[in-house]
PDB file of C-alpha atoms in Angstrom:
ATOM      1  CA  MET A   1     120.853  87.888 -39.936  1.00 86.00           C
ATOM      2  CA  GLU A   2     120.088  88.137 -36.402  1.00 90.00           C
ATOM      3  CA  PHE A   3     117.377  90.266 -35.627  1.00 94.00           C
ATOM      4  CA  LEU A   4     116.391  91.614 -32.540  1.00 95.00           C
ATOM      5  CA  ILE A   5     112.719  93.477 -31.678  1.00 95.00           C
ATOM      6  CA  VAL A   6     113.242  95.536 -28.618  1.00 95.00           C
ATOM      7  CA  THR A   7     110.445  96.501 -26.573  1.00 93.00           C
ATOM      8  CA  GLY A   8     109.142  96.511 -23.120  1.00 93.00           C
ATOM      9  CA  LEU A   9     107.577  99.267 -20.569  1.00 94.00           C
ATOM     10  CA  SER A  10     108.398 103.024 -20.786  1.00 92.00           C
ATOM     11  CA  GLY A  11     111.147 104.184 -18.337  1.00 92.00           C
ATOM     12  CA  ALA A  12     112.444 100.240 -17.681  1.00 93.00           C
ATOM     13  CA  GLY A  13     115.830 100.887 -19.578  1.00 92.00           C
ATOM     14  CA  LYS A  14     115.172 100.188 -23.317  1.00 93.00           C
ATOM     15  CA  SER A  15     117.439 103.533 -24.328  1.00 91.00           C
ATOM     16  CA  GLN A  16     120.229 101.741 -21.840  1.00 92.00           C
ATOM     17  CA  ALA A  17     119.563  98.538 -23.638  1.00 93.00           C
ATOM     18  CA  VAL A  18     119.945  99.949 -26.949  1.00 93.00           C
ATOM     19  CA  HIS A  19     123.332 101.717 -26.211  1.00 90.00           C
ATOM     20  CA  ALA A  20     124.696  98.296 -24.440  1.00 89.00           C
ATOM     21  CA  LEU A  21     123.746  96.386 -27.956  1.00 92.00           C
ATOM     22  CA  GLU A  22     125.633  99.144 -30.141  1.00 90.00           C
ATOM     23  CA  ASP A  23     128.454  98.852 -28.175  1.00 83.00           C
ATOM     24  CA  ILE A  24     128.657  94.723 -29.439  1.00 84.00           C
ATOM     25  CA  GLY A  25     127.871  95.408 -33.177  1.00 85.00           C
ATOM     26  CA  PHE A  26     123.965  95.954 -33.377  1.00 91.00           C
ATOM     27  CA  TYR A  27     122.778  97.993 -35.874  1.00 92.00           C
ATOM     28  CA  CYS A  28     119.939  99.593 -33.766  1.00 94.00           C
ATOM     29  CA  VAL A  29     117.041 101.975 -34.828  1.00 93.00           C
ATOM     30  CA  ASP A  30     114.556 103.231 -32.319  1.00 92.00           C
ATOM     31  CA  ASN A  31     110.988 104.037 -32.244  1.00 89.00           C
ATOM     32  CA  LEU A  32     110.562 102.030 -35.728  1.00 90.00           C
ATOM     33  CA  PRO A  33     106.485 101.897 -36.623  1.00 88.00           C
ATOM     34  CA  PRO A  34     106.162  97.998 -36.323  1.00 87.00           C
ATOM     35  CA  GLN A  35     104.061  98.255 -39.730  1.00 89.00           C
ATOM     36  CA  LEU A  36     107.513  99.444 -40.938  1.00 91.00           C
ATOM     37  CA  ILE A  37     109.462  96.087 -39.494  1.00 91.00           C
ATOM     38  CA  GLY A  38     108.755  93.496 -42.477  1.00 91.00           C
ATOM     39  CA  THR A  39     109.799  96.004 -44.808  1.00 91.00           C
ATOM     40  CA  PHE A  40     113.030  97.042 -42.672  1.00 92.00           C
ATOM     41  CA  TYR A  41     114.154  93.513 -42.259  1.00 92.00           C
ATOM     42  CA  ALA A  42     113.930  92.824 -45.934  1.00 91.00           C
ATOM     43  CA  LEU A  43     116.190  95.830 -46.668  1.00 91.00           C
ATOM     44  CA  CYS A  44     118.717  94.527 -43.859  1.00 90.00           C
ATOM     45  CA  SER A  45     118.376  91.105 -45.548  1.00 88.00           C
ATOM     46  CA  GLN A  46     119.538  92.296 -48.884  1.00 87.00           C
ATOM     47  CA  ALA A  47     122.449  95.238 -47.091  1.00 82.00           C
ATOM     48  CA  GLY A  48     125.370  92.751 -46.619  1.00 71.00           C
ATOM     49  CA  GLN A  49     127.875  92.546 -43.929  1.00 69.00           C
ATOM     50  CA  GLY A  50     127.136  95.761 -41.856  1.00 69.00           C
ATOM     51  CA  PHE A  51     123.658  94.442 -41.131  1.00 85.00           C
ATOM     52  CA  ARG A  52     124.656  90.886 -39.840  1.00 88.00           C
ATOM     53  CA  ARG A  53     123.180  91.852 -36.396  1.00 90.00           C
ATOM     54  CA  VAL A  54     120.020  94.125 -36.217  1.00 94.00           C
ATOM     55  CA  ALA A  55     117.841  95.930 -33.289  1.00 95.00           C
ATOM     56  CA  VAL A  56     114.787  97.463 -33.540  1.00 95.00           C
ATOM     57  CA  VAL A  57     112.801  99.523 -30.773  1.00 93.00           C
ATOM     58  CA  THR A  58     108.982  99.206 -31.255  1.00 90.00           C
ATOM     59  CA  ASP A  59     107.073 100.557 -27.583  1.00 86.00           C
ATOM     60  CA  ILE A  60     103.779 102.425 -26.903  1.00 84.00           C
ATOM     61  CA  ARG A  61     105.273 105.919 -28.319  1.00 81.00           C
ATOM     62  CA  GLY A  62     103.738 104.948 -31.251  1.00 72.00           C
ATOM     63  CA  GLY A  63      99.999 104.693 -29.827  1.00 70.00           C
ATOM     64  CA  GLN A  64      98.178 101.981 -27.932  1.00 65.00           C
ATOM     65  CA  ASP A  65      97.379 100.079 -31.109  1.00 71.00           C
ATOM     66  CA  VAL A  66     101.059  99.772 -31.897  1.00 72.00           C
ATOM     67  CA  PHE A  67     101.104  96.058 -30.544  1.00 72.00           C
ATOM     68  CA  SER A  68      98.132  94.792 -32.760  1.00 76.00           C
ATOM     69  CA  ALA A  69     100.201  96.320 -35.305  1.00 80.00           C
ATOM     70  CA  LEU A  70     103.099  94.382 -34.087  1.00 83.00           C
ATOM     71  CA  SER A  71     101.609  91.271 -33.683  1.00 84.00           C
ATOM     72  CA  ASP A  72     100.329  91.391 -37.432  1.00 86.00           C
ATOM     73  CA  SER A  73     104.174  92.090 -38.371  1.00 87.00           C
ATOM     74  CA  LEU A  74     105.305  89.123 -36.371  1.00 88.00           C
ATOM     75  CA  GLU A  75     102.989  87.285 -38.181  1.00 89.00           C
ATOM     76  CA  GLU A  76     104.102  87.957 -41.168  1.00 90.00           C
ATOM     77  CA  LEU A  77     107.899  87.438 -40.597  1.00 90.00           C
ATOM     78  CA  ARG A  78     106.872  83.708 -39.414  1.00 90.00           C
ATOM     79  CA  ARG A  79     105.128  82.847 -42.855  1.00 91.00           C
ATOM     80  CA  GLU A  80     107.791  84.284 -44.844  1.00 90.00           C
ATOM     81  CA  GLY A  81     110.074  82.062 -42.466  1.00 90.00           C
ATOM     82  CA  ARG A  82     112.286  85.267 -41.204  1.00 91.00           C
ATOM     83  CA  THR A  83     113.806  84.332 -37.757  1.00 91.00           C
ATOM     84  CA  TYR A  84     113.963  86.981 -34.981  1.00 93.00           C
ATOM     85  CA  ARG A  85     114.222  87.581 -31.195  1.00 93.00           C
ATOM     86  CA  ILE A  86     112.184  89.657 -28.706  1.00 94.00           C
ATOM     87  CA  LEU A  87     113.671  91.294 -25.797  1.00 95.00           C
ATOM     88  CA  PHE A  88     111.348  92.519 -23.229  1.00 95.00           C
ATOM     89  CA  LEU A  89     112.371  95.528 -20.529  1.00 96.00           C
ATOM     90  CA  ASP A  90     110.656  95.414 -17.391  1.00 96.00           C
ATOM     91  CA  ALA A  91     110.299  97.227 -14.156  1.00 94.00           C
ATOM     92  CA  SER A  92     107.738  97.115 -10.786  1.00 94.00           C
ATOM     93  CA  ASP A  93     105.350  99.811 -10.857  1.00 92.00           C
ATOM     94  CA  SER A  94     106.931 101.833  -8.173  1.00 93.00           C
ATOM     95  CA  VAL A  95     110.257 101.744  -9.741  1.00 93.00           C
ATOM     96  CA  LEU A  96     108.802 103.418 -13.274  1.00 93.00           C
ATOM     97  CA  ILE A  97     107.099 105.715 -11.657  1.00 92.00           C
ATOM     98  CA  ASN A  98     109.905 106.893  -9.390  1.00 92.00           C
ATOM     99  CA  ARG A  99     112.209 107.205 -12.517  1.00 91.00           C
ATOM    100  CA  PHE A 100     109.482 109.133 -14.671  1.00 89.00           C
ATOM    101  CA  LYS A 101     109.225 111.717 -11.436  1.00 87.00           C
ATOM    102  CA  GLU A 102     113.453 111.856 -10.957  1.00 87.00           C
ATOM    103  CA  THR A 103     113.490 112.777 -14.259  1.00 82.00           C
ATOM    104  CA  ARG A 104     110.824 114.668 -14.958  1.00 80.00           C
ATOM    105  CA  ARG A 105     110.213 113.003 -18.191  1.00 83.00           C
ATOM    106  CA  LYS A 106     106.820 112.396 -19.843  1.00 84.00           C
ATOM    107  CA  HIS A 107     105.243 109.173 -20.022  1.00 88.00           C
ATOM    108  CA  PRO A 108     103.659 108.513 -23.801  1.00 84.00           C
ATOM    109  CA  LEU A 109     100.118 107.998 -22.296  1.00 83.00           C
ATOM    110  CA  ALA A 110     100.293 110.879 -19.720  1.00 82.00           C
ATOM    111  CA  ASP A 111      98.175 113.032 -21.470  1.00 81.00           C
ATOM    112  CA  ARG A 112      95.441 110.594 -22.046  1.00 81.00           C
ATOM    113  CA  PHE A 113      94.972 110.242 -18.047  1.00 79.00           C
ATOM    114  CA  LYS A 114      95.505 113.858 -17.597  1.00 79.00           C
ATOM    115  CA  GLY A 115      99.113 113.362 -16.171  1.00 76.00           C
ATOM    116  CA  SER A 116      98.413 110.566 -14.276  1.00 86.00           C
ATOM    117  CA  LEU A 117     101.386 107.970 -13.520  1.00 87.00           C
ATOM    118  CA  ASP A 118      99.604 105.401 -11.733  1.00 90.00           C
ATOM    119  CA  GLN A 119      96.950 104.986 -14.579  1.00 90.00           C
ATOM    120  CA  ALA A 120      99.271 105.320 -17.567  1.00 89.00           C
ATOM    121  CA  VAL A 121     101.744 102.484 -16.081  1.00 91.00           C
ATOM    122  CA  ARG A 122      98.919 100.366 -15.222  1.00 91.00           C
ATOM    123  CA  VAL A 123      97.498 100.604 -18.754  1.00 90.00           C
ATOM    124  CA  GLU A 124     100.879 100.356 -20.851  1.00 90.00           C
ATOM    125  CA  ARG A 125     101.419  97.109 -18.648  1.00 92.00           C
ATOM    126  CA  SER A 126      98.002  95.820 -19.703  1.00 90.00           C
ATOM    127  CA  VAL A 127      98.492  96.000 -23.465  1.00 87.00           C
ATOM    128  CA  LEU A 128     102.258  95.000 -23.137  1.00 88.00           C
ATOM    129  CA  LYS A 129     100.945  91.635 -21.356  1.00 90.00           C
ATOM    130  CA  THR A 130     100.758  89.210 -24.440  1.00 88.00           C
ATOM    131  CA  VAL A 131     103.895  90.904 -25.939  1.00 89.00           C
ATOM    132  CA  ARG A 132     105.685  89.989 -22.275  1.00 91.00           C
ATOM    133  CA  GLU A 133     104.304  86.436 -22.570  1.00 90.00           C
ATOM    134  CA  ASN A 134     105.897  85.832 -26.021  1.00 88.00           C
ATOM    135  CA  ALA A 135     109.086  87.160 -25.239  1.00 92.00           C
ATOM    136  CA  ASP A 136     112.473  85.300 -25.642  1.00 91.00           C
ATOM    137  CA  PHE A 137     114.488  87.281 -23.039  1.00 93.00           C
ATOM    138  CA  VAL A 138     112.573  89.287 -20.177  1.00 93.00           C
ATOM    139  CA  ILE A 139     114.792  91.411 -18.432  1.00 94.00           C
ATOM    140  CA  ASP A 140     113.612  93.248 -14.929  1.00 94.00           C
ATOM    141  CA  THR A 141     115.448  96.158 -14.320  1.00 94.00           C
ATOM    142  CA  SER A 142     113.691  97.527 -11.235  1.00 93.00           C
ATOM    143  CA  LEU A 143     117.146  96.770  -8.897  1.00 88.00           C
ATOM    144  CA  LEU A 144     119.737  96.654 -11.618  1.00 88.00           C
ATOM    145  CA  SER A 145     122.214  99.419 -11.913  1.00 86.00           C
ATOM    146  CA  PRO A 146     123.045 100.488 -15.647  1.00 86.00           C
ATOM    147  CA  ALA A 147     126.444  98.402 -15.640  1.00 81.00           C
ATOM    148  CA  GLN A 148     124.761  95.271 -14.391  1.00 86.00           C
ATOM    149  CA  LEU A 149     122.020  95.714 -17.399  1.00 89.00           C
ATOM    150  CA  LYS A 150     124.924  96.334 -19.360  1.00 86.00           C
ATOM    151  CA  LYS A 151     126.445  93.243 -18.392  1.00 83.00           C
ATOM    152  CA  GLN A 152     123.649  91.214 -18.649  1.00 85.00           C
ATOM    153  CA  ILE A 153     123.018  92.599 -22.119  1.00 89.00           C
ATOM    154  CA  SER A 154     126.439  91.640 -23.060  1.00 83.00           C
ATOM    155  CA  THR A 155     126.274  88.240 -21.731  1.00 81.00           C
ATOM    156  CA  LEU A 156     123.245  87.370 -24.043  1.00 84.00           C
ATOM    157  CA  PHE A 157     124.137  88.743 -27.164  1.00 85.00           C
ATOM    158  CA  LEU A 158     127.532  89.003 -27.416  1.00 74.00           C
ATOM    159  CA  GLY A 159     129.206  86.676 -29.940  1.00 54.00           C
ATOM    160  CA  ASN A 160     127.538  84.743 -32.673  1.00 46.00           C
ATOM    161  CA  ALA A 161     123.736  83.971 -32.388  1.00 43.00           C
ATOM    162  CA  SER A 162     122.683  80.475 -31.064  1.00 44.00           C
ATOM    163  CA  ASP A 163     119.775  78.162 -30.405  1.00 45.00           C
ATOM    164  CA  ALA A 164     121.528  76.769 -27.042  1.00 60.00           C
ATOM    165  CA  LEU A 165     119.623  77.730 -24.060  1.00 79.00           C
ATOM    166  CA  MET A 166     121.319  80.417 -21.783  1.00 85.00           C
ATOM    167  CA  ILE A 167     121.080  79.646 -18.329  1.00 92.00           C
ATOM    168  CA  HIS A 168     121.292  83.211 -15.721  1.00 93.00           C
ATOM    169  CA  CYS A 169     121.811  82.422 -12.095  1.00 96.00           C
ATOM    170  CA  VAL A 170     120.727  84.726  -9.960  1.00 96.00           C
ATOM    171  CA  SER A 171     121.720  85.626  -6.176  1.00 97.00           C
ATOM    172  CA  PHE A 172     119.159  87.757  -4.263  1.00 97.00           C
ATOM    173  CA  GLY A 173     118.112  88.422  -0.924  1.00 97.00           C
ATOM    174  CA  PHE A 174     114.072  88.005  -0.197  1.00 97.00           C
ATOM    175  CA  LYS A 175     114.448  91.252   1.761  1.00 95.00           C
ATOM    176  CA  TYR A 176     114.668  93.535  -1.523  1.00 95.00           C
ATOM    177  CA  GLY A 177     112.138  91.066  -3.447  1.00 93.00           C
ATOM    178  CA  ALA A 178     112.591  88.387  -6.024  1.00 93.00           C
ATOM    179  CA  PRO A 179     113.349  88.618  -9.225  1.00 92.00           C
ATOM    180  CA  THR A 180     110.324  88.992 -11.364  1.00 88.00           C
ATOM    181  CA  GLU A 181     111.913  87.301 -14.255  1.00 88.00           C
ATOM    182  CA  ALA A 182     113.029  84.272 -12.480  1.00 94.00           C
ATOM    183  CA  ASP A 183     111.562  81.093 -14.108  1.00 94.00           C
ATOM    184  CA  LEU A 184     112.490  78.703 -11.108  1.00 97.00           C
ATOM    185  CA  ILE A 185     113.099  80.113  -7.708  1.00 97.00           C
ATOM    186  CA  PHE A 186     115.166  78.400  -4.695  1.00 98.00           C
ATOM    187  CA  ASP A 187     115.056  79.668  -1.086  1.00 98.00           C
ATOM    188  CA  VAL A 188     118.164  78.749   0.891  1.00 98.00           C
ATOM    189  CA  ARG A 189     117.483  80.377   4.206  1.00 97.00           C
ATOM    190  CA  CYS A 190     117.055  77.176   5.725  1.00 97.00           C
ATOM    191  CA  LEU A 191     120.934  76.849   6.027  1.00 97.00           C
ATOM    192  CA  PRO A 192     122.950  78.115   8.604  1.00 96.00           C
ATOM    193  CA  ASN A 193     123.343  81.849   8.126  1.00 96.00           C
ATOM    194  CA  PRO A 194     127.383  83.301   7.972  1.00 96.00           C
ATOM    195  CA  TYR A 195     125.758  86.792   8.725  1.00 94.00           C
ATOM    196  CA  TYR A 196     125.834  85.783  12.341  1.00 94.00           C
ATOM    197  CA  ILE A 197     129.347  84.916  12.386  1.00 94.00           C
ATOM    198  CA  GLU A 198     131.481  88.130  13.519  1.00 94.00           C
ATOM    199  CA  GLU A 199     134.323  87.694  10.871  1.00 95.00           C
ATOM    200  CA  LEU A 200     132.147  86.576   8.027  1.00 95.00           C
ATOM    201  CA  LYS A 201     129.242  89.034   8.365  1.00 93.00           C
ATOM    202  CA  ARG A 202     131.074  91.455   6.108  1.00 94.00           C
ATOM    203  CA  LEU A 203     132.119  89.307   3.821  1.00 96.00           C
ATOM    204  CA  THR A 204     130.240  87.704   0.622  1.00 96.00           C
ATOM    205  CA  GLY A 205     129.640  84.423  -0.821  1.00 96.00           C
ATOM    206  CA  LEU A 206     132.334  85.247  -3.368  1.00 97.00           C
ATOM    207  CA  ASP A 207     135.026  84.907  -0.375  1.00 97.00           C
ATOM    208  CA  ALA A 208     136.469  81.478   0.356  1.00 96.00           C
ATOM    209  CA  PRO A 209     135.401  81.574   4.296  1.00 97.00           C
ATOM    210  CA  VAL A 210     132.027  82.184   3.352  1.00 97.00           C
ATOM    211  CA  ARG A 211     131.650  79.844   1.036  1.00 97.00           C
ATOM    212  CA  GLU A 212     133.444  77.476   3.459  1.00 97.00           C
ATOM    213  CA  TYR A 213     131.170  78.166   6.254  1.00 97.00           C
ATOM    214  CA  VAL A 214     128.134  77.599   4.338  1.00 97.00           C
ATOM    215  CA  MET A 215     129.289  74.525   2.498  1.00 97.00           C
ATOM    216  CA  LYS A 216     130.438  72.837   5.124  1.00 97.00           C
ATOM    217  CA  TRP A 217     127.321  71.418   6.976  1.00 97.00           C
ATOM    218  CA  GLU A 218     125.884  68.587   5.926  1.00 97.00           C
ATOM    219  CA  GLN A 219     122.701  70.028   5.098  1.00 97.00           C
ATOM    220  CA  SER A 220     123.858  72.231   2.256  1.00 97.00           C
ATOM    221  CA  GLN A 221     125.924  69.660   0.803  1.00 97.00           C
ATOM    222  CA  GLU A 222     122.215  67.696   0.513  1.00 98.00           C
ATOM    223  CA  VAL A 223     120.870  70.392  -0.853  1.00 97.00           C
ATOM    224  CA  GLN A 224     123.427  71.082  -3.358  1.00 97.00           C
ATOM    225  CA  ARG A 225     123.197  67.389  -4.176  1.00 98.00           C
ATOM    226  CA  ARG A 226     119.688  67.368  -4.795  1.00 97.00           C
ATOM    227  CA  LEU A 227     119.337  70.697  -6.671  1.00 97.00           C
ATOM    228  CA  PHE A 228     121.624  70.281  -8.946  1.00 97.00           C
ATOM    229  CA  SER A 229     120.412  66.944  -9.969  1.00 97.00           C
ATOM    230  CA  LEU A 230     117.025  68.287 -10.054  1.00 97.00           C
ATOM    231  CA  LEU A 231     118.455  71.127 -12.585  1.00 97.00           C
ATOM    232  CA  ASP A 232     120.012  68.508 -14.602  1.00 96.00           C
ATOM    233  CA  TYR A 233     117.156  67.060 -15.418  1.00 96.00           C
ATOM    234  CA  MET A 234     114.860  70.153 -16.036  1.00 95.00           C
ATOM    235  CA  VAL A 235     117.365  71.940 -17.934  1.00 93.00           C
ATOM    236  CA  PRO A 236     117.104  69.465 -21.228  1.00 90.00           C
ATOM    237  CA  LEU A 237     113.625  69.970 -21.040  1.00 90.00           C
ATOM    238  CA  TYR A 238     113.411  73.524 -21.259  1.00 88.00           C
ATOM    239  CA  SER A 239     115.893  73.067 -24.333  1.00 80.00           C
ATOM    240  CA  ASP A 240     113.704  70.648 -25.740  1.00 78.00           C
ATOM    241  CA  GLU A 241     110.635  73.088 -25.291  1.00 77.00           C
ATOM    242  CA  GLY A 242     112.965  75.903 -27.707  1.00 66.00           C
ATOM    243  CA  LYS A 243     113.262  78.274 -24.850  1.00 76.00           C
ATOM    244  CA  SER A 244     116.152  80.675 -25.787  1.00 74.00           C
ATOM    245  CA  GLN A 245     116.667  81.897 -21.722  1.00 84.00           C
ATOM    246  CA  LEU A 246     116.236  80.110 -18.185  1.00 92.00           C
ATOM    247  CA  VAL A 247     116.527  81.995 -15.382  1.00 94.00           C
ATOM    248  CA  VAL A 248     117.215  80.514 -11.718  1.00 97.00           C
ATOM    249  CA  ALA A 249     117.392  82.527  -9.017  1.00 97.00           C
ATOM    250  CA  MET A 250     118.926  81.612  -5.396  1.00 98.00           C
ATOM    251  CA  GLY A 251     117.146  83.822  -2.601  1.00 97.00           C
ATOM    252  CA  CYS A 252     118.795  84.245   0.983  1.00 97.00           C
ATOM    253  CA  THR A 253     117.484  86.911   3.363  1.00 96.00           C
ATOM    254  CA  GLY A 254     119.896  89.568   2.405  1.00 96.00           C
ATOM    255  CA  GLY A 255     121.095  88.361  -1.193  1.00 96.00           C
ATOM    256  CA  LYS A 256     124.949  88.723   0.415  1.00 96.00           C
ATOM    257  CA  HIS A 257     126.337  84.866   1.435  1.00 97.00           C
ATOM    258  CA  ARG A 258     124.009  81.641   1.091  1.00 98.00           C
ATOM    259  CA  SER A 259     122.385  82.961  -2.179  1.00 98.00           C
ATOM    260  CA  VAL A 260     125.486  83.585  -3.386  1.00 98.00           C
ATOM    261  CA  THR A 261     127.183  80.748  -2.731  1.00 98.00           C
ATOM    262  CA  PHE A 262     124.806  78.766  -4.092  1.00 98.00           C
ATOM    263  CA  ALA A 263     124.557  80.498  -7.464  1.00 98.00           C
ATOM    264  CA  GLN A 264     128.170  80.860  -8.206  1.00 98.00           C
ATOM    265  CA  LEU A 265     128.628  77.220  -7.302  1.00 98.00           C
ATOM    266  CA  LEU A 266     125.308  76.678  -9.866  1.00 98.00           C
ATOM    267  CA  TYR A 267     127.484  78.500 -12.557  1.00 97.00           C
ATOM    268  CA  GLU A 268     130.400  76.774 -11.852  1.00 97.00           C
ATOM    269  CA  HIS A 269     128.479  73.262 -12.447  1.00 97.00           C
ATOM    270  CA  PHE A 270     126.554  74.399 -15.860  1.00 95.00           C
ATOM    271  CA  ILE A 271     130.142  75.886 -17.029  1.00 94.00           C
ATOM    272  CA  ALA A 272     131.874  72.549 -16.217  1.00 95.00           C
ATOM    273  CA  LYS A 273     128.989  70.808 -17.958  1.00 92.00           C
ATOM    274  CA  GLY A 274     129.919  72.692 -21.030  1.00 89.00           C
ATOM    275  CA  MET A 275     126.613  74.767 -20.890  1.00 89.00           C
ATOM    276  CA  ARG A 276     125.829  78.597 -21.676  1.00 85.00           C
ATOM    277  CA  ALA A 277     125.740  80.359 -18.448  1.00 91.00           C
ATOM    278  CA  SER A 278     126.035  83.420 -16.405  1.00 92.00           C
ATOM    279  CA  VAL A 279     125.850  84.434 -12.917  1.00 94.00           C
ATOM    280  CA  ASN A 280     124.861  88.074 -11.682  1.00 94.00           C
ATOM    281  CA  HIS A 281     124.772  88.401  -7.410  1.00 96.00           C
ATOM    282  CA  ARG A 282     121.892  91.421  -7.816  1.00 94.00           C
ATOM    283  CA  ASP A 283     122.119  92.536  -4.189  1.00 95.00           C
ATOM    284  CA  ILE A 284     125.280  91.459  -2.948  1.00 95.00           C
ATOM    285  CA  GLN A 285     126.649  95.394  -2.635  1.00 90.00           C
ATOM    286  CA  LYS A 286     123.256  96.263  -0.533  1.00 88.00           C
ATOM    287  CA  HIS A 287     123.533  97.033   3.107  1.00 73.00           C
TER     288      HIS A 287
END
């Protein structure tokens, strides 16, 4: 049985993640008290084919003590040899606060802090720090659209569960902020910029003329050679350490040309080597 624990910050997109998981065949239960996780796991194990893929959501709605109870439940599962993985949904403080203001939803800790969203988010992040550090998968939804989040969820969990490392190649623009979930970030702003070529300015790194321009330079080809060689050496090391997900981010100024070119080439490189990989161009539609 594939058993997934979904958690994270309030307002980070757990509900959307659960909808995406349901769409790809997970049986999902929301707001399950962590004290019941072991019992629920055992019931699902005995229930047969309909519970081959299960996801449960547990979060701060159960109170601040919920995560000490979660730690105890996970330790019990480990002792019993029951396998599970943790998906953590995150977002920046400013994005979380804006989401609560826009939707007029109440933060679970709002009453404790007399309605102060700043304090509620700050305390929740502190409480969740250890859980985030131990998560198998972390998705920062700060700059993701619902469609992009659904694509990431589907890429991670569609198909059979596998112990193989999943490599996510991400392009982004530094002007919009680096992705906090990235394990490795490479800056390609040192390379010639197609943005200053009038006929290329409105195209992206997915268009052949832009890719050809970026990669025609000797320095671009040398960066590609050295970078791909470094990653070919490092990726097996991460795999040997038991890492489930590796996020490799390529950044340029706006996230439309150079970073897209390199992230796409890196994705194609890993696929050609028979590895599990995905690609996401986070800022390609931004102006």
